[in-house]
Amino acid sequence: MTDTKTPVMVPIRSLGPGHRERITAHLLALDEHDRYLRFGYMANDEQITRYADGLNFERDEIFGIYNRKLELIAMAHLAFSVSPECRSCAEFGVSVLKHARGRGYGARLFDRAVMHARNEGVELMFIHALSENKAMLKIAHNAGATVERDGSESEAHLRLPPATLDSRVSELVETQFAEMDYKLKTQAKQFRDFLAGLQATRRGVREDQ
């Protein structure tokens, strides 16, 4: 019998300026090799911080996946072109913390970015990656993108279909789901922190007796 399990929906949240500190922490947590794959060069802490500080949340779209501790374990940057000649183009970049890999988060973030790009009128999505970044190129290939290799670098481009009622409704549903999930995680973390503080106080009282 064929296994037809429905894939579990991953809550992917659209991030704003209030998440800049967590975005910076996420990128700084990448080791040297991961920074090299993500940015195409061995980015140091200062360069990463400058990149995070320069994110334009008004123009671009930043997506993130949080764990129950509200740690940003995966994020994607969908950068829209500022050139009038390439108004309908966007570029995708993604990073996933090492301990959160193997769960398909990069592919899920790509699918989420494609959905949003379609609904924003993007016709062509680009992925610029090092040729050794097999995980990123696999995501592009599985999505049907055309991949062109030029030595140590590769570029993939995917032509997107126009937005439909289904794509717009799907994005709305996923957005609401992610917002609810984030609120629940925030409440749960606040309660856990409260309990931890209460237990610490009790321990202190016992030690003073």
GROMACS .gro file of N, CA, C and O in nm, residues 86-136:
model
  204
   86CYS      N    1   1.443   4.514  -1.423
   86CYS     CA    2   1.422   4.380  -1.365
   86CYS      C    3   1.320   4.386  -1.252
   86CYS      O    4   1.335   4.322  -1.148
   87ARG      N    5   1.218   4.466  -1.273
   87ARG     CA    6   1.119   4.490  -1.167
   87ARG      C    7   1.048   4.361  -1.124
   87ARG      O    8   1.006   4.349  -1.010
   88SER      N    9   1.035   4.266  -1.215
   88SER     CA   10   0.961   4.144  -1.184
   88SER      C   11   1.055   4.029  -1.144
   88SER      O   12   1.021   3.912  -1.160
   89CYS      N   13   1.174   4.064  -1.090
   89CYS     CA   14   1.271   3.963  -1.050
   89CYS      C   15   1.298   3.971  -0.900
   89CYS      O   16   1.282   4.076  -0.837
   90ALA      N   17   1.337   3.859  -0.841
   90ALA     CA   18   1.373   3.854  -0.700
   90ALA      C   19   1.480   3.748  -0.681
   90ALA      O   20   1.494   3.656  -0.761
   91GLU      N   21   1.557   3.762  -0.573
   91GLU     CA   22   1.664   3.666  -0.542
   91GLU      C   23   1.637   3.603  -0.407
   91GLU      O   24   1.592   3.669  -0.313
   92PHE      N   25   1.668   3.474  -0.396
   92PHE     CA   26   1.642   3.397  -0.275
   92PHE      C   27   1.772   3.351  -0.211
   92PHE      O   28   1.862   3.303  -0.278
   93GLY      N   29   1.780   3.368  -0.078
   93GLY     CA   30   1.893   3.319  -0.001
   93GLY      C   31   1.841   3.257   0.128
   93GLY      O   32   1.741   3.303   0.182
   94VAL      N   33   1.909   3.152   0.176
   94VAL     CA   34   1.857   3.081   0.293
   94VAL      C   35   1.971   3.033   0.382
   94VAL      O   36   2.082   3.010   0.335
   95SER      N   37   1.943   3.020   0.511
   95SER     CA   38   2.040   2.962   0.605
   95SER      C   39   1.964   2.884   0.711
   95SER      O   40   1.856   2.925   0.755
   96VAL      N   41   2.020   2.770   0.749
   96VAL     CA   42   1.961   2.683   0.851
   96VAL      C   43   2.070   2.645   0.949
   96VAL      O   44   2.179   2.603   0.908
   97LEU      N   45   2.043   2.659   1.078
   97LEU     CA   46   2.142   2.622   1.178
   97LEU      C   47   2.171   2.472   1.169
   97LEU      O   48   2.084   2.392   1.138
   98LYS      N   49   2.294   2.437   1.201
   98LYS     CA   50   2.340   2.299   1.181
   98LYS      C   51   2.253   2.196   1.253
   98LYS      O   52   2.220   2.091   1.199
   99HIS      N   53   2.212   2.227   1.376
   99HIS     CA   54   2.136   2.128   1.453
   99HIS      C   55   1.992   2.113   1.403
   99HIS      O   56   1.921   2.023   1.448
  100ALA      N   57   1.950   2.201   1.311
  100ALA     CA   58   1.811   2.195   1.262
  100ALA      C   59   1.804   2.143   1.118
  100ALA      O   60   1.698   2.148   1.057
  101ARG      N   61   1.914   2.092   1.068
  101ARG     CA   62   1.914   2.045   0.930
  101ARG      C   63   1.856   1.904   0.918
  101ARG      O   64   1.839   1.834   1.017
  102GLY      N   65   1.826   1.867   0.794
  102GLY     CA   66   1.771   1.735   0.769
  102GLY      C   67   1.621   1.727   0.788
  102GLY      O   68   1.563   1.619   0.783
  103ARG      N   69   1.557   1.842   0.807
  103ARG     CA   70   1.411   1.845   0.828
  103ARG      C   71   1.338   1.911   0.712
  103ARG      O   72   1.217   1.931   0.717
  104GLY      N   73   1.412   1.949   0.608
  104GLY     CA   74   1.349   2.009   0.491
  104GLY      C   75   1.315   2.156   0.507
  104GLY      O   76   1.235   2.209   0.429
  105TYR      N   77   1.374   2.223   0.607
  105TYR     CA   78   1.338   2.363   0.631
  105TYR      C   79   1.378   2.454   0.515
  105TYR      O   80   1.306   2.549   0.482
  106GLY      N   81   1.494   2.426   0.452
  106GLY     CA   82   1.536   2.509   0.340
  106GLY      C   83   1.436   2.503   0.225
  106GLY      O   84   1.400   2.605   0.167
  107ALA      N   85   1.389   2.382   0.194
  107ALA     CA   86   1.291   2.365   0.086
  107ALA      C   87   1.158   2.428   0.122
  107ALA      O   88   1.091   2.489   0.036
  108ARG      N   89   1.118   2.417   0.249
  108ARG     CA   90   0.991   2.478   0.292
  108ARG      C   91   0.999   2.631   0.281
  108ARG      O   92   0.903   2.695   0.238
  109LEU      N   93   1.111   2.686   0.319
  109LEU     CA   94   1.129   2.831   0.308
  109LEU      C   95   1.128   2.876   0.161
  109LEU      O   96   1.075   2.982   0.128
  110PHE      N   97   1.187   2.794   0.076
  110PHE     CA   98   1.186   2.826  -0.067
  110PHE      C   99   1.044   2.825  -0.121
  110PHE      O  100   1.003   2.918  -0.193
  111ASP      N  101   0.967   2.724  -0.086
  111ASP     CA  102   0.827   2.716  -0.131
  111ASP      C  103   0.747   2.837  -0.082
  111ASP      O  104   0.664   2.892  -0.155
  112ARG      N  105   0.774   2.877   0.043
  112ARG     CA  106   0.702   2.993   0.100
  112ARG      C  107   0.740   3.121   0.026
  112ARG      O  108   0.654   3.206  -0.002
  113ALA      N  109   0.868   3.133  -0.006
  113ALA     CA  110   0.915   3.251  -0.078
  113ALA      C  111   0.858   3.256  -0.219
  113ALA      O  112   0.820   3.363  -0.269
  114VAL      N  113   0.850   3.139  -0.284
  114VAL     CA  114   0.792   3.134  -0.419
  114VAL      C  115   0.647   3.177  -0.416
  114VAL      O  116   0.601   3.254  -0.502
  115MET      N  117   0.573   3.131  -0.317
  115MET     CA  118   0.432   3.168  -0.306
  115MET      C  119   0.416   3.319  -0.291
  115MET      O  120   0.335   3.383  -0.360
  116HIS      N  121   0.498   3.378  -0.203
  116HIS     CA  122   0.489   3.522  -0.182
  116HIS      C  123   0.532   3.599  -0.307
  116HIS      O  124   0.468   3.698  -0.345
  117ALA      N  125   0.640   3.553  -0.370
  117ALA     CA  126   0.689   3.620  -0.491
  117ALA      C  127   0.584   3.619  -0.601
  117ALA      O  128   0.561   3.721  -0.668
  118ARG      N  129   0.519   3.505  -0.620
  118ARG     CA  130   0.412   3.496  -0.720
  118ARG      C  131   0.304   3.600  -0.691
  118ARG      O  132   0.258   3.671  -0.781
  119ASN      N  133   0.263   3.606  -0.565
  119ASN     CA  134   0.154   3.697  -0.528
  119ASN      C  135   0.193   3.843  -0.538
  119ASN      O  136   0.107   3.931  -0.542
  120GLU      N  137   0.326   3.869  -0.542
  120GLU     CA  138   0.376   4.006  -0.557
  120GLU      C  139   0.408   4.039  -0.702
  120GLU      O  140   0.460   4.146  -0.731
  121GLY      N  141   0.378   3.946  -0.792
  121GLY     CA  142   0.398   3.973  -0.935
  121GLY      C  143   0.537   3.941  -0.987
  121GLY      O  144   0.571   3.979  -1.100
  122VAL      N  145   0.617   3.869  -0.910
  122VAL     CA  146   0.750   3.829  -0.956
  122VAL      C  147   0.736   3.721  -1.062
  122VAL      O  148   0.660   3.626  -1.045
  123GLU      N  149   0.810   3.735  -1.169
  123GLU     CA  150   0.806   3.638  -1.279
  123GLU      C  151   0.929   3.548  -1.282
  123GLU      O  152   0.924   3.437  -1.333
  124LEU      N  153   1.040   3.597  -1.227
  124LEU     CA  154   1.165   3.522  -1.234
  124LEU      C  155   1.237   3.530  -1.100
  124LEU      O  156   1.267   3.640  -1.050
  125MET      N  157   1.263   3.413  -1.039
  125MET     CA  158   1.336   3.408  -0.913
  125MET      C  159   1.475   3.352  -0.938
  125MET      O  160   1.491   3.252  -1.007
  126PHE      N  161   1.575   3.418  -0.880
  126PHE     CA  162   1.714   3.379  -0.896
  126PHE      C  163   1.772   3.324  -0.766
  126PHE      O  164   1.735   3.368  -0.656
  127ILE      N  165   1.862   3.230  -0.781
  127ILE     CA  166   1.940   3.180  -0.668
  127ILE      C  167   2.085   3.182  -0.713
  127ILE      O  168   2.122   3.116  -0.810
  128HIS      N  169   2.165   3.261  -0.643
  128HIS     CA  170   2.308   3.267  -0.673
  128HIS      C  171   2.380   3.193  -0.561
  128HIS      O  172   2.368   3.228  -0.445
  129ALA      N  173   2.452   3.086  -0.595
  129ALA     CA  174   2.515   3.003  -0.493
  129ALA      C  175   2.649   2.950  -0.542
  129ALA      O  176   2.674   2.943  -0.663
  130LEU      N  177   2.733   2.916  -0.447
  130LEU     CA  178   2.857   2.849  -0.482
  130LEU      C  179   2.824   2.710  -0.536
  130LEU      O  180   2.730   2.645  -0.489
  131SER      N  181   2.901   2.664  -0.631
  131SER     CA  182   2.874   2.535  -0.693
  131SER      C  183   2.884   2.420  -0.592
  131SER      O  184   2.823   2.315  -0.610
  132GLU      N  185   2.959   2.441  -0.483
  132GLU     CA  186   2.972   2.336  -0.381
  132GLU      C  187   2.854   2.335  -0.284
  132GLU      O  188   2.843   2.244  -0.201
  133ASN      N  189   2.765   2.434  -0.295
  133ASN     CA  190   2.648   2.439  -0.207
  133ASN      C  191   2.541   2.346  -0.263
  133ASN      O  192   2.440   2.388  -0.320
  134LYS      N  193   2.564   2.217  -0.246
  134LYS     CA  194   2.477   2.116  -0.306
  134LYS      C  195   2.334   2.121  -0.252
  134LYS      O  196   2.238   2.097  -0.325
  135ALA      N  197   2.320   2.154  -0.123
  135ALA     CA  198   2.186   2.159  -0.064
  135ALA      C  199   2.100   2.267  -0.130
  135ALA      O  200   1.983   2.243  -0.164
  136MET      N  201   2.160   2.384  -0.153
  136MET     CA  202   2.086   2.494  -0.214
  136MET      C  203   2.053   2.463  -0.359
  136MET      O  204   1.941   2.487  -0.405
   0.00000   0.00000   0.00000
